[in-house]
XYZ file of C-alpha atoms in Angstrom:
766
model
C -0.166 -0.093 0.091
C 1.664 3.281 -1.128
C 0.359 6.955 -0.376
C -0.193 9.276 -3.233
C 1.030 12.754 -2.690
C 0.619 15.715 -4.794
C 0.592 19.912 -4.461
C -2.558 21.967 -5.539
C 0.069 24.680 -7.042
C 3.498 25.704 -6.945
C 5.014 29.411 -6.986
C 5.410 30.810 -10.507
C 7.826 33.643 -9.824
C 10.876 31.608 -9.641
C 13.368 31.393 -6.817
C 15.344 34.629 -7.814
C 11.998 36.425 -9.177
C 13.098 35.519 -12.850
C 9.131 36.021 -14.175
C 8.777 39.370 -12.594
C 11.985 40.769 -14.221
C 11.050 39.159 -17.526
C 7.503 40.583 -17.615
C 8.959 43.890 -16.876
C 11.406 44.049 -19.288
C 8.446 42.846 -21.968
C 6.366 45.938 -20.627
C 9.260 48.200 -21.244
C 9.827 46.755 -24.708
C 13.190 45.567 -23.415
C 12.218 41.784 -23.986
C 10.498 39.945 -27.049
C 7.283 37.935 -26.426
C 9.233 34.742 -27.541
C 11.881 35.663 -25.000
C 9.331 35.853 -22.305
C 7.433 32.791 -23.379
C 11.014 31.078 -23.047
C 11.610 32.318 -19.342
C 8.116 30.903 -18.603
C 8.591 27.555 -20.062
C 11.934 27.279 -18.219
C 10.499 27.992 -15.009
C 7.792 25.398 -15.647
C 10.019 22.786 -16.540
C 11.997 23.694 -13.357
C 9.159 23.523 -11.095
C 7.698 20.074 -12.576
C 11.242 18.857 -11.873
C 11.135 19.920 -8.216
C 7.766 18.217 -7.904
C 8.912 15.065 -9.400
C 12.336 15.171 -7.479
C 10.167 15.467 -4.191
C 8.414 12.040 -4.876
C 5.061 13.713 -5.968
C 3.102 11.216 -8.140
C 1.726 13.943 -10.293
C 2.977 17.271 -11.442
C 0.583 20.248 -11.331
C -0.164 21.866 -14.616
C -2.378 25.147 -15.080
C -1.181 26.751 -11.984
C 1.330 29.071 -14.178
C 0.019 32.495 -14.903
C 2.013 35.410 -16.400
C -0.143 37.930 -14.324
C -3.203 35.749 -12.781
C -4.917 32.568 -12.827
C -8.672 34.255 -12.786
C -7.529 35.938 -15.730
C -6.054 32.727 -17.427
C -9.457 31.468 -16.972
C -11.475 34.513 -18.281
C -9.261 33.789 -21.773
C -9.633 30.024 -21.552
C -13.362 30.568 -21.081
C -13.648 32.896 -24.086
C -15.415 36.006 -21.826
C -13.110 38.673 -22.186
C -15.061 41.946 -21.509
C -16.692 43.494 -24.834
C -15.651 46.747 -23.592
C -12.067 46.240 -24.326
C -13.039 46.179 -28.114
C -10.351 43.788 -29.224
C -9.913 43.573 -32.778
C -9.686 39.967 -34.674
C -6.464 38.785 -34.473
C -5.101 40.613 -31.286
C -2.297 38.495 -29.882
C -3.612 36.496 -26.684
C -0.708 37.992 -24.586
C -1.644 41.474 -25.503
C -4.847 41.144 -24.607
C -3.941 39.283 -21.284
C -1.905 42.220 -20.280
C -4.530 44.754 -21.727
C -7.074 43.478 -19.177
C -4.534 43.272 -16.556
C -2.920 46.739 -16.824
C -5.704 48.879 -18.909
C -3.117 49.000 -21.746
C -1.140 46.208 -23.816
C 2.543 47.710 -23.273
C 3.717 50.295 -20.685
C 6.033 51.293 -23.349
C 3.250 52.664 -25.594
C 2.210 55.617 -23.299
C 2.812 57.742 -20.340
C 0.379 60.609 -20.751
C -2.098 58.890 -23.422
C -5.230 57.247 -23.124
C -6.087 53.421 -22.462
C -5.975 51.182 -25.283
C -9.570 51.072 -26.597
C -10.410 53.471 -23.763
C -10.958 50.966 -21.256
C -9.559 50.716 -17.840
C -8.001 47.690 -16.553
C -9.987 44.842 -14.700
C -10.868 45.393 -11.171
C -8.511 43.585 -8.627
C -9.321 42.434 -5.027
C -8.049 40.097 -2.767
C -7.997 36.216 -3.259
C -10.205 35.125 -0.105
C -7.999 36.182 3.072
C -4.657 36.290 1.425
C -2.786 39.008 0.072
C -2.777 37.929 -3.438
C -4.652 40.053 -5.494
C -6.880 38.461 -8.529
C -8.526 40.201 -11.390
C -12.226 40.290 -11.431
C -14.365 38.921 -14.073
C -16.976 40.832 -15.436
C -20.476 39.561 -16.304
C -23.347 40.916 -18.303
C -26.810 39.332 -19.357
C -25.219 39.210 -22.599
C -21.743 37.282 -21.650
C -20.801 34.209 -23.732
C -18.326 31.650 -23.215
C -16.436 29.527 -25.648
C -13.013 27.396 -25.410
C -10.704 30.078 -26.633
C -7.063 29.633 -25.367
C -4.645 26.663 -26.032
C -2.237 27.533 -23.333
C -3.322 25.025 -20.775
C -3.139 22.358 -23.264
C 0.247 23.171 -24.440
C 1.496 23.353 -21.046
C 0.082 19.687 -20.669
C 1.764 18.796 -23.637
C 5.268 20.358 -22.239
C 5.055 18.301 -19.084
C 4.108 15.062 -20.958
C 7.080 15.551 -23.145
C 9.492 15.849 -20.235
C 8.000 12.671 -19.153
C 5.836 13.769 -16.060
C 2.603 12.434 -15.281
C 0.277 15.195 -15.332
C -2.566 16.555 -12.937
C -4.524 19.599 -14.518
C -5.829 22.149 -12.131
C -8.940 24.231 -12.955
C -10.554 26.961 -11.065
C -14.326 25.312 -10.615
C -17.110 27.201 -12.675
C -19.221 27.794 -9.325
C -15.987 29.768 -7.763
C -15.294 31.526 -11.279
C -18.759 32.965 -11.297
C -18.994 33.607 -7.748
C -15.883 35.816 -7.665
C -16.879 37.798 -10.472
C -19.246 40.685 -10.774
C -22.293 41.705 -12.433
C -21.707 44.901 -14.864
C -25.469 45.534 -15.462
C -28.626 46.024 -13.057
C -31.070 43.223 -12.605
C -28.982 40.316 -13.509
C -27.662 37.531 -11.798
C -24.079 36.013 -12.889
C -25.360 32.514 -11.530
C -27.774 32.413 -14.541
C -24.964 32.075 -16.738
C -23.927 28.646 -15.369
C -25.855 26.986 -17.859
C -23.800 28.609 -20.681
C -20.628 28.089 -18.936
C -20.609 24.352 -18.217
C -20.612 23.204 -21.668
C -17.172 24.991 -21.970
C -15.882 23.275 -18.923
C -17.038 20.129 -20.556
C -14.938 21.065 -23.837
C -11.869 21.520 -21.377
C -12.202 18.365 -19.611
C -12.625 16.761 -23.289
C -9.635 17.960 -24.543
C -7.528 17.209 -21.315
C -8.916 13.515 -21.566
C -7.848 13.449 -25.147
C -4.423 14.310 -23.938
C -4.447 11.386 -21.580
C -4.874 13.308 -18.605
C -6.139 11.047 -15.550
C -6.677 13.227 -12.917
C -8.221 16.913 -12.952
C -8.159 19.074 -9.875
C -10.975 21.823 -9.842
C -10.813 24.005 -7.254
C -14.049 25.313 -5.396
C -12.554 27.519 -2.456
C -16.266 28.940 -2.042
C -17.235 26.024 -0.519
C -15.371 27.473 2.585
C -17.772 30.365 2.508
C -21.189 31.024 3.838
C -22.765 30.343 0.337
C -26.336 31.448 -0.481
C -28.870 29.023 -0.793
C -29.109 29.352 -4.631
C -25.417 28.940 -5.069
C -25.406 25.675 -2.978
C -28.131 24.262 -4.725
C -26.250 25.110 -8.211
C -23.169 22.570 -7.257
C -25.282 19.177 -7.875
C -26.727 19.675 -11.302
C -23.271 21.421 -12.327
C -21.138 18.554 -11.217
C -23.516 16.283 -12.695
C -22.658 17.374 -16.002
C -19.249 17.736 -15.342
C -18.847 14.121 -14.275
C -20.266 12.843 -17.690
C -16.842 13.585 -19.136
C -15.392 10.581 -17.381
C -12.470 12.289 -16.175
C -11.301 11.636 -12.506
C -11.853 15.105 -10.655
C -10.501 16.029 -7.472
C -12.573 18.969 -5.919
C -10.263 21.024 -3.884
C -11.222 23.153 -0.932
C -9.005 25.385 1.045
C -8.420 28.197 3.589
C -11.149 27.117 5.843
C -13.443 24.366 7.023
C -16.549 22.985 5.160
C -18.941 23.291 7.972
C -22.482 23.437 6.680
C -20.995 22.620 2.924
C -19.621 19.289 4.228
C -22.427 16.927 3.134
C -22.773 18.969 -0.126
C -18.979 18.489 -1.113
C -18.872 14.789 -0.249
C -22.266 14.145 -2.086
C -20.918 15.192 -5.392
C -20.157 13.192 -8.209
C -16.283 13.576 -8.186
C -13.689 10.972 -7.573
C -11.961 12.921 -5.011
C -11.947 15.510 -2.252
C -9.225 18.002 -0.968
C -9.568 19.542 2.298
C -7.520 22.157 4.241
C -6.284 20.191 7.530
C -4.214 23.227 8.661
C -6.384 25.936 8.695
C -9.272 23.870 9.927
C -7.900 20.714 11.367
C -10.917 20.131 13.329
C -12.934 18.750 10.206
C -10.408 15.996 9.313
C -11.726 13.480 11.557
C -15.548 14.188 10.530
C -14.705 14.166 6.742
C -12.784 10.926 6.871
C -15.662 9.270 8.824
C -18.253 10.657 6.435
C -16.238 9.944 3.118
C -18.154 7.942 0.750
C -16.340 4.560 -0.028
C -15.673 5.327 -3.617
C -14.047 8.560 -3.189
C -10.355 9.627 -2.552
C -9.392 11.939 0.074
C -6.492 14.397 -0.071
C -5.690 15.725 3.241
C -3.966 19.129 3.086
C -1.351 18.876 6.048
C 1.556 20.847 5.151
C 0.894 24.488 5.540
C 0.586 26.175 2.336
C -0.012 29.856 3.720
C 3.228 29.847 6.216
C 6.644 29.190 6.191
C 7.255 27.250 9.813
C 8.658 24.013 9.286
C 6.037 21.061 9.936
C 5.939 19.096 13.036
C 6.235 15.894 11.162
C 5.395 13.727 14.194
C 1.792 15.428 14.541
C 1.481 15.545 10.647
C 2.140 11.660 10.470
C -0.066 10.926 13.419
C -3.166 12.474 11.407
C -2.156 10.842 8.373
C -1.856 7.388 10.211
C -5.121 7.734 11.758
C -6.750 8.595 8.408
C -4.995 5.921 6.558
C -6.156 3.427 9.254
C -9.686 4.238 7.910
C -9.195 5.045 4.484
C -5.999 2.714 3.426
C -4.976 3.685 -0.428
C -8.018 6.242 -0.703
C -5.901 8.532 1.062
C -3.613 11.115 -0.769
C -1.442 13.881 1.085
C -1.056 17.578 -0.184
C 0.028 20.961 1.080
C -3.184 22.685 2.523
C -3.603 24.798 -0.576
C -1.532 26.207 -3.559
C 2.172 26.899 -2.352
C 1.981 30.256 -4.285
C 1.480 31.986 -0.986
C 5.045 31.015 0.049
C 8.638 31.577 -1.140
C 10.075 29.052 -3.513
C 13.436 27.582 -1.993
C 15.006 28.099 1.481
C 18.291 27.209 0.194
C 18.813 30.856 -1.221
C 18.799 31.993 2.112
C 22.501 31.942 2.632
C 22.595 35.084 5.000
C 19.983 33.783 7.547
C 21.104 32.837 11.050
C 21.177 28.961 11.505
C 18.747 28.904 14.307
C 16.148 30.796 12.404
C 16.724 29.104 9.439
C 16.190 25.576 11.059
C 12.467 26.753 11.865
C 11.372 27.238 8.445
C 10.276 25.509 5.282
C 9.593 27.258 1.751
C 7.854 25.577 -1.077
C 10.573 23.215 -2.170
C 11.269 22.392 1.401
C 7.508 21.767 1.873
C 7.067 19.427 -0.977
C 10.191 17.351 0.616
C 8.217 17.339 4.068
C 5.595 15.795 2.213
C 7.873 13.192 0.888
C 9.228 12.414 4.161
C 5.766 11.749 5.563
C 4.897 9.758 2.598
C 8.026 7.608 3.144
C 7.116 7.203 6.939
C 3.753 6.075 6.016
C 4.647 3.611 3.604
C 8.040 2.383 5.037
C 8.079 3.454 8.753
C 9.667 6.498 10.370
C 13.183 4.926 10.149
C 13.226 5.371 6.521
C 12.769 9.183 6.861
C 14.701 9.341 10.381
C 16.700 12.315 9.075
C 13.716 14.393 8.339
C 11.922 13.503 11.457
C 14.989 14.222 13.529
C 15.311 17.806 12.001
C 11.671 18.327 12.704
C 11.883 17.498 16.132
C 14.922 19.570 16.865
C 13.399 22.567 15.242
C 10.337 22.491 17.421
C 12.274 22.000 20.563
C 14.650 25.082 19.564
C 11.947 27.292 18.799
C 10.008 26.532 22.198
C 13.129 27.163 24.516
C 14.585 30.017 22.477
C 14.945 33.176 24.634
C 14.890 35.456 21.378
C 11.206 34.246 21.123
C 9.891 35.504 24.662
C 9.856 38.883 26.113
C 8.349 39.224 29.419
C 8.232 42.823 29.384
C 6.252 43.006 26.246
C 3.891 40.393 27.911
C 3.417 42.877 30.978
C 2.827 45.806 29.178
C -0.127 44.192 27.274
C -1.550 42.700 30.101
C -1.387 46.062 32.271
C -2.835 47.962 29.323
C -5.720 50.244 30.461
C -9.418 49.442 29.400
C -9.712 52.893 27.489
C -6.229 52.799 25.945
C -8.039 52.565 22.453
C -10.201 55.862 23.038
C -9.477 59.178 21.623
C -10.041 62.057 24.238
C -13.048 63.692 22.414
C -15.582 62.551 19.619
C -14.804 63.269 15.903
C -17.094 66.235 15.614
C -15.373 67.978 18.533
C -11.929 66.685 16.999
C -12.949 68.092 13.567
C -13.641 71.385 14.649
C -10.245 71.754 16.466
C -8.437 70.344 13.636
C -9.973 72.514 11.051
C -9.167 75.517 13.029
C -5.467 74.482 13.170
C -4.859 73.572 9.661
C -7.317 75.829 7.640
C -7.096 73.520 4.479
C -9.446 74.383 1.664
C -12.587 72.687 0.416
C -11.675 69.293 -1.217
C -8.061 69.194 0.162
C -5.824 67.367 -1.946
C -3.285 65.005 -0.622
C -1.537 61.609 -1.748
C -1.264 58.229 -0.092
C 2.188 58.362 1.003
C 4.863 56.968 -1.625
C 6.343 58.574 -4.436
C 8.100 57.043 -7.430
C 10.968 54.563 -6.384
C 13.426 55.650 -9.094
C 16.495 53.595 -10.210
C 18.836 56.045 -8.425
C 16.855 55.348 -5.231
C 16.959 51.606 -5.437
C 20.735 51.975 -6.415
C 21.520 53.810 -3.373
C 19.611 51.405 -1.101
C 21.257 48.334 -2.636
C 24.681 49.986 -2.424
C 23.887 50.801 1.494
C 22.818 47.473 1.929
C 25.967 45.823 0.481
C 28.161 48.174 2.419
C 29.300 50.143 -0.584
C 27.956 53.279 0.524
C 28.429 55.044 3.937
C 25.474 55.617 5.887
C 26.034 59.424 5.767
C 26.308 59.253 2.022
C 23.122 57.082 1.893
C 20.930 59.565 4.314
C 22.186 62.414 2.123
C 20.952 60.619 -0.961
C 17.418 60.010 0.663
C 17.289 63.435 2.143
C 17.932 64.817 -1.317
C 15.120 62.581 -2.898
C 12.600 63.667 0.061
C 13.470 67.390 -0.945
C 12.611 66.631 -4.537
C 9.299 65.152 -3.806
C 8.414 67.620 -1.296
C 9.132 70.435 -3.771
C 7.314 68.831 -6.524
C 4.246 68.540 -4.323
C 4.530 72.149 -3.541
C 4.873 73.212 -7.087
C 1.870 71.016 -7.914
C -0.365 72.838 -5.247
C -1.015 69.768 -3.019
C -2.467 70.788 0.247
C -1.385 68.177 2.419
C 2.115 66.774 1.582
C 4.018 63.547 2.186
C 7.755 63.019 2.251
C 7.657 60.123 -0.226
C 9.015 57.385 1.182
C 12.421 57.231 -0.656
C 14.035 55.449 2.259
C 11.722 52.714 2.455
C 11.885 49.383 0.631
C 8.224 48.307 1.608
C 5.472 49.544 3.393
C 5.501 46.424 5.957
C 9.349 45.412 5.691
C 10.585 48.887 6.317
C 8.946 48.744 9.931
C 9.813 45.047 10.621
C 13.674 45.885 10.149
C 13.325 48.191 13.049
C 11.065 46.277 15.303
C 12.350 43.499 17.641
C 10.747 40.044 17.255
C 10.837 40.151 13.445
C 13.548 38.691 11.160
C 14.124 38.951 7.337
C 14.940 36.784 4.274
C 16.974 37.484 1.271
C 14.800 35.791 -1.130
C 11.622 35.035 0.411
C 9.597 36.765 -2.332
C 5.945 35.902 -2.947
C 3.802 37.342 -5.692
C 1.151 39.835 -4.781
C -0.147 40.531 -8.178
C 1.232 40.612 -11.771
C 4.861 41.300 -11.573
C 4.813 42.788 -8.058
C 6.274 40.735 -5.596
C 6.835 41.125 -1.812
C 9.105 39.679 0.927
C 7.073 39.465 4.252
C 8.650 39.824 7.525
C 8.997 36.963 9.670
C 7.443 37.546 12.970
C 9.093 35.043 15.237
C 8.949 36.511 18.469
C 7.263 38.914 21.002
C 7.329 42.424 18.846
C 8.557 45.731 20.660
C 9.991 49.281 19.264
C 13.792 49.876 20.599
C 13.771 53.170 19.072
C 11.713 55.850 16.581
C 11.581 54.672 12.964
C 10.142 57.648 10.987
C 10.483 60.643 13.045
C 13.936 62.043 11.563
C 12.910 61.546 8.045
C 9.360 63.220 8.641
C 10.484 66.154 10.631
C 13.458 66.717 7.899
C 10.566 66.956 5.086
C 8.592 69.224 7.498
C 11.408 71.450 8.014
C 11.474 71.931 4.037
C 7.934 73.437 3.777
C 5.245 75.496 5.907
C 2.431 73.200 4.449
C 1.188 70.290 6.615
C 3.506 67.218 6.248
C 1.895 63.402 7.147
C 3.701 61.134 9.143
C 3.256 57.836 7.257
C 2.997 54.661 9.187
C 1.747 51.000 8.327
C -0.969 49.720 11.027
C -0.545 46.941 13.191
C -3.272 44.607 11.379
C -1.616 45.273 7.966
C 1.860 44.577 9.466
C 0.399 41.181 10.789
C -1.703 40.231 7.798
C 1.510 41.035 5.588
C 3.902 39.334 7.480
C 4.402 35.321 8.069
C 3.228 35.269 11.431
C 4.320 33.069 14.758
C 2.117 30.089 14.933
C 2.707 29.579 18.750
C 0.265 32.219 20.113
C -2.914 33.717 19.048
C -2.698 36.318 16.213
C -4.556 38.856 18.084
C -2.017 38.943 20.852
C 0.808 39.352 18.243
C -1.229 42.348 16.595
C -1.859 44.182 19.756
C 1.678 43.781 20.376
C 2.579 45.576 17.194
C 0.133 48.139 18.029
C 1.552 49.128 21.114
C 4.827 49.607 19.043
C 3.259 51.787 16.624
C 1.339 53.880 19.008
C 4.843 54.767 20.634
C 5.864 56.038 17.132
C 2.611 58.143 16.662
C 3.163 59.727 19.911
C 6.897 60.545 19.147
C 5.565 62.066 15.718
C 3.191 64.214 17.439
C 6.010 65.268 20.123
C 8.162 66.282 17.159
C 5.443 68.717 15.858
C 3.639 66.269 12.975
C 0.212 67.129 13.086
C -1.263 64.892 10.439
C -0.288 61.066 10.859
C -1.628 58.379 8.391
C -1.658 54.745 9.705
C -2.337 52.553 6.728
C -4.808 49.284 7.069
C -5.195 48.340 3.394
C -5.492 44.621 4.941
C -7.977 44.812 7.644
C -10.712 43.726 5.389
C -8.490 40.970 4.124
C -7.823 39.631 7.280
C -11.392 39.141 7.884
C -12.532 35.429 8.433
C -14.180 33.641 5.614
C -17.068 32.869 7.918
C -19.553 35.572 9.215
C -19.904 33.469 12.613
C -15.966 34.422 13.322
C -16.298 38.186 12.067
C -17.321 39.737 15.289
C -14.242 38.602 17.083
C -11.680 39.274 14.515
C -13.269 42.804 14.160
C -13.159 43.475 18.018
C -9.484 42.708 18.216
C -8.233 44.171 14.983
C -10.250 47.610 15.800
C -9.053 47.665 19.025
C -5.447 47.413 17.861
C -5.994 49.931 15.249
C -7.464 52.143 18.003
C -4.760 51.688 20.463
C -1.975 52.621 17.769
C -4.082 55.824 16.945
C -5.409 57.000 20.549
C -2.118 58.068 22.298
C -2.191 61.940 20.722
C -4.168 64.962 21.491
C -7.586 65.969 19.647
C -5.853 68.407 17.290
C -3.642 65.525 15.789
C -5.751 64.449 12.715
C -5.223 60.632 12.372
C -5.798 59.248 8.684
C -6.126 55.497 7.411
C -5.823 54.146 3.882
C -7.503 51.003 2.804
C -7.554 49.505 -0.730
C -8.695 46.843 -3.314
C -11.413 45.258 -0.681
C -15.309 45.225 -0.403
C -15.648 47.402 2.575
C -19.844 47.552 2.651
C -20.046 44.376 4.840
C -17.979 45.855 7.701
C -18.722 49.393 7.422
C -19.775 49.862 11.135
C -16.315 48.335 12.246
C -14.449 50.906 9.682
C -16.389 53.676 11.294
C -15.407 52.310 14.907
C -11.815 52.713 13.916
C -12.748 56.234 14.486
C -9.876 57.636 12.174
C -10.335 61.203 11.252
C -10.009 60.598 7.625
C -9.992 57.663 5.469
C -8.960 57.347 1.876
C -9.900 54.169 -0.326
C -9.595 52.945 -3.424
C -12.584 53.616 -6.044
C -11.689 54.292 -9.244
C -11.632 50.953 -10.881
C -15.164 50.391 -9.441
C -16.196 54.069 -10.814
C -17.013 55.306 -7.164
C -19.173 51.910 -6.688
C -17.310 51.196 -3.468
C -18.326 54.611 -1.986
C -21.847 54.014 -2.282
C -21.946 51.847 0.821
C -20.203 54.720 2.734
C -22.942 56.977 1.641
C -25.540 54.750 2.656
C -24.228 54.126 6.057
C -23.939 57.899 6.653
C -20.079 57.437 7.154
C -19.318 59.998 10.050
C -15.991 60.967 9.524
C -13.790 62.444 6.606
C -13.259 60.388 3.475
C -10.947 60.417 0.376
C -12.165 58.371 -2.508
C -9.573 57.597 -4.890
C -9.906 59.410 -8.142
C -7.147 57.471 -10.298
C -5.997 53.997 -10.726
C -2.302 54.116 -9.950
C -1.823 50.676 -11.129
C -2.113 51.819 -14.666
C 0.337 54.185 -16.606
C -2.769 55.723 -17.962
C -3.135 59.494 -17.082
C -6.912 60.559 -16.559
C -7.909 63.860 -17.508
C -9.271 66.468 -15.091
C -12.680 66.163 -16.484
C -12.723 62.251 -15.476
C -11.579 63.263 -12.307
C -14.286 66.078 -11.604
C -16.745 63.542 -12.734
C -15.852 61.005 -10.173
C -15.790 63.596 -7.263
C -19.159 64.857 -8.349
C -20.476 61.240 -8.112
C -18.684 60.991 -4.788
C -20.328 64.204 -3.816
C -23.590 62.617 -4.295
C -23.353 60.283 -1.201
C -20.749 61.945 0.754
C -21.241 65.450 2.205
C -18.818 67.646 0.112
C -17.225 69.439 3.138
C -16.024 65.885 4.483
C -14.443 64.795 0.956
C -10.568 64.704 0.298
C -9.216 64.432 -3.224
C -6.282 61.693 -3.711
C -5.084 58.736 -5.767
C -6.217 55.312 -5.058
C -2.896 54.324 -3.568
C 0.664 55.094 -3.308
C 2.917 56.003 -6.336
C 5.847 53.957 -5.504
C 5.662 51.921 -8.889
C 4.996 54.605 -10.961
C 7.490 57.198 -13.082
C 7.623 60.564 -12.319
C 6.303 62.014 -15.526
C 3.040 60.413 -15.358
C 2.874 60.996 -11.671
C 3.470 64.928 -12.261
C 0.880 64.713 -14.897
C -1.927 62.845 -13.115
C -1.351 64.893 -10.016
C -1.424 68.215 -11.910
C -4.714 67.046 -13.024
C -6.052 66.101 -9.756
C -5.160 69.488 -8.333
C -6.991 71.030 -11.354
C -10.104 68.717 -10.391
C -10.212 69.871 -6.887
C -9.803 73.626 -7.811
C -12.710 73.317 -10.386
C -14.941 71.938 -7.666
C -14.049 74.682 -5.123
C -15.034 76.978 -7.855
């Protein structure tokens, strides 16, 4: 009896971010399409070989994407939105990037218009991860057809290399559920009957290629689904099962709960469940599994970087195997795209910390070790199990993990530590008297373009090739440049531009105790955007001020208000790899106290407006509503603790982006920030409607242009959006700002867009 092992997906960026750099060269016209395709095929071949070397029984095909897997399916299923007006014969890759970025190539425009006058597809978070997917658009006239050969070509690639293939698809219900209706009075679920025949065509093509198993991802089964969506599963899968393909229905990120019986009843050959995020469901699913089904247990954490406790994994697997025999498969909990590629690249990390970690390659090796132990006994995998035990013992006893002073401060925190002195209306009057800003005040979200010169200076400083004094002088020069640009543009509330910051989370983590950093712990956020999450391994505290010197320098250059820019505790938590040996809520409150100390020091230094960014607060929301209240209580308290150490005259801002906020508006209002800025341009201010209906009480800055596209919007377009905003939010409470930070943009397009934004604000004042 042997155990089958597989993975739901593998990181596509490459261990040295090869895909990122190839994409960006292609977009800048420095790399041909053929060369880009060659980079992609080389990466796929390497990643399949890694899976095979780890002993996996299949390589997974269909998890690769140049930009996003949902966008792949939009093209595979032939439902590219008609608004893009693609002409017959337009190259598939160009259409791909047009939908993702608003234009086909960044090289074609700086200040021109979108190709075909169309904005990019809306982007939002993939469940509760920091990965962003592109949102399919549906109308009552949307049609579907099998329209891309890429999946089948990649299957043939893998087979030509001698691999046994498992193809991976996003399931039809999840594909529709994660999309949006673009016209009123229409339910996208009504498209299912038109969509299913195309899925059947895909399965038929895969069968013709001699693919035995197809992994079909339906992660929405971990959500609270409306009854009509639940009811659609059985007839849909009755039709798909007619293909004769062996379907592995994959769920992850949470427990099935009330959807368990439904998932078990579907006519699929197998079911994958997440035994890491929801270990409590494993026993019930094992006991209820129909005798004709395979169960794939996700027992290696696909969302975090800690080495698995192999003894615990083996115990769970052994129990399941005693009941299921060879009907048990093992896998990571979800796709490994959420973790870095290979720990062997971490040549500078200290040995103790490194021994606690596992990246994607190592996780597959852990999976292989468990398979060996199950099939041949623990002695056959003794080295892997010994290393796992040593790491667990080291982590539990390491003095660098535990700081009694931090725990004592948290335990003695006053009950009102999360409350401002006065209510918002009183604070608003005091702040308006202090700052005397015009109507529709203009500002930006914080960052300005990270030029080659900035990146080169930072890299040289990190390599020890640039003295600290020279690095500081270089960054101050960039800050002075950004400040003067804002003054010249006529912006009302300035920022220092964050030239010294590599990343909005990493920058703070580097200065906080309890954090560690990797050289190559990169994960994809969206497209070519990769982030390197900090590793929170111990109790968190702030040993010294982190931003005060840079911000006060910027303020010394102008009499206009200068915002202090900080990242909030929930976002630092969400965008880090978080320790798994204590509740996340406790770690978050530790971070909140560190940020509170920084806020207080900025106020003491004369900074009157302080922005505490929380773009990830919606992302952290549990998938099940029954768990929302608990999360929102501790997350909201953490933000307020970070913000509430200041006097009424200090104005606290926050920023949130690329999330659906309407269902948590009371919790956002309860944060009690004096002003909030949000992303709204891609949704044409649709996201703001909820704030209006809710009568959001504080000030708000709806983003008036999409910074993820090089397109420069016109003043008239921004005026239109602001007038639309003023229909639902009192005009006296409106700010004017971009959707997000400008770090990834160039200066020419940034200046052009901000000039138009200031002109729009002035037009509205008039």
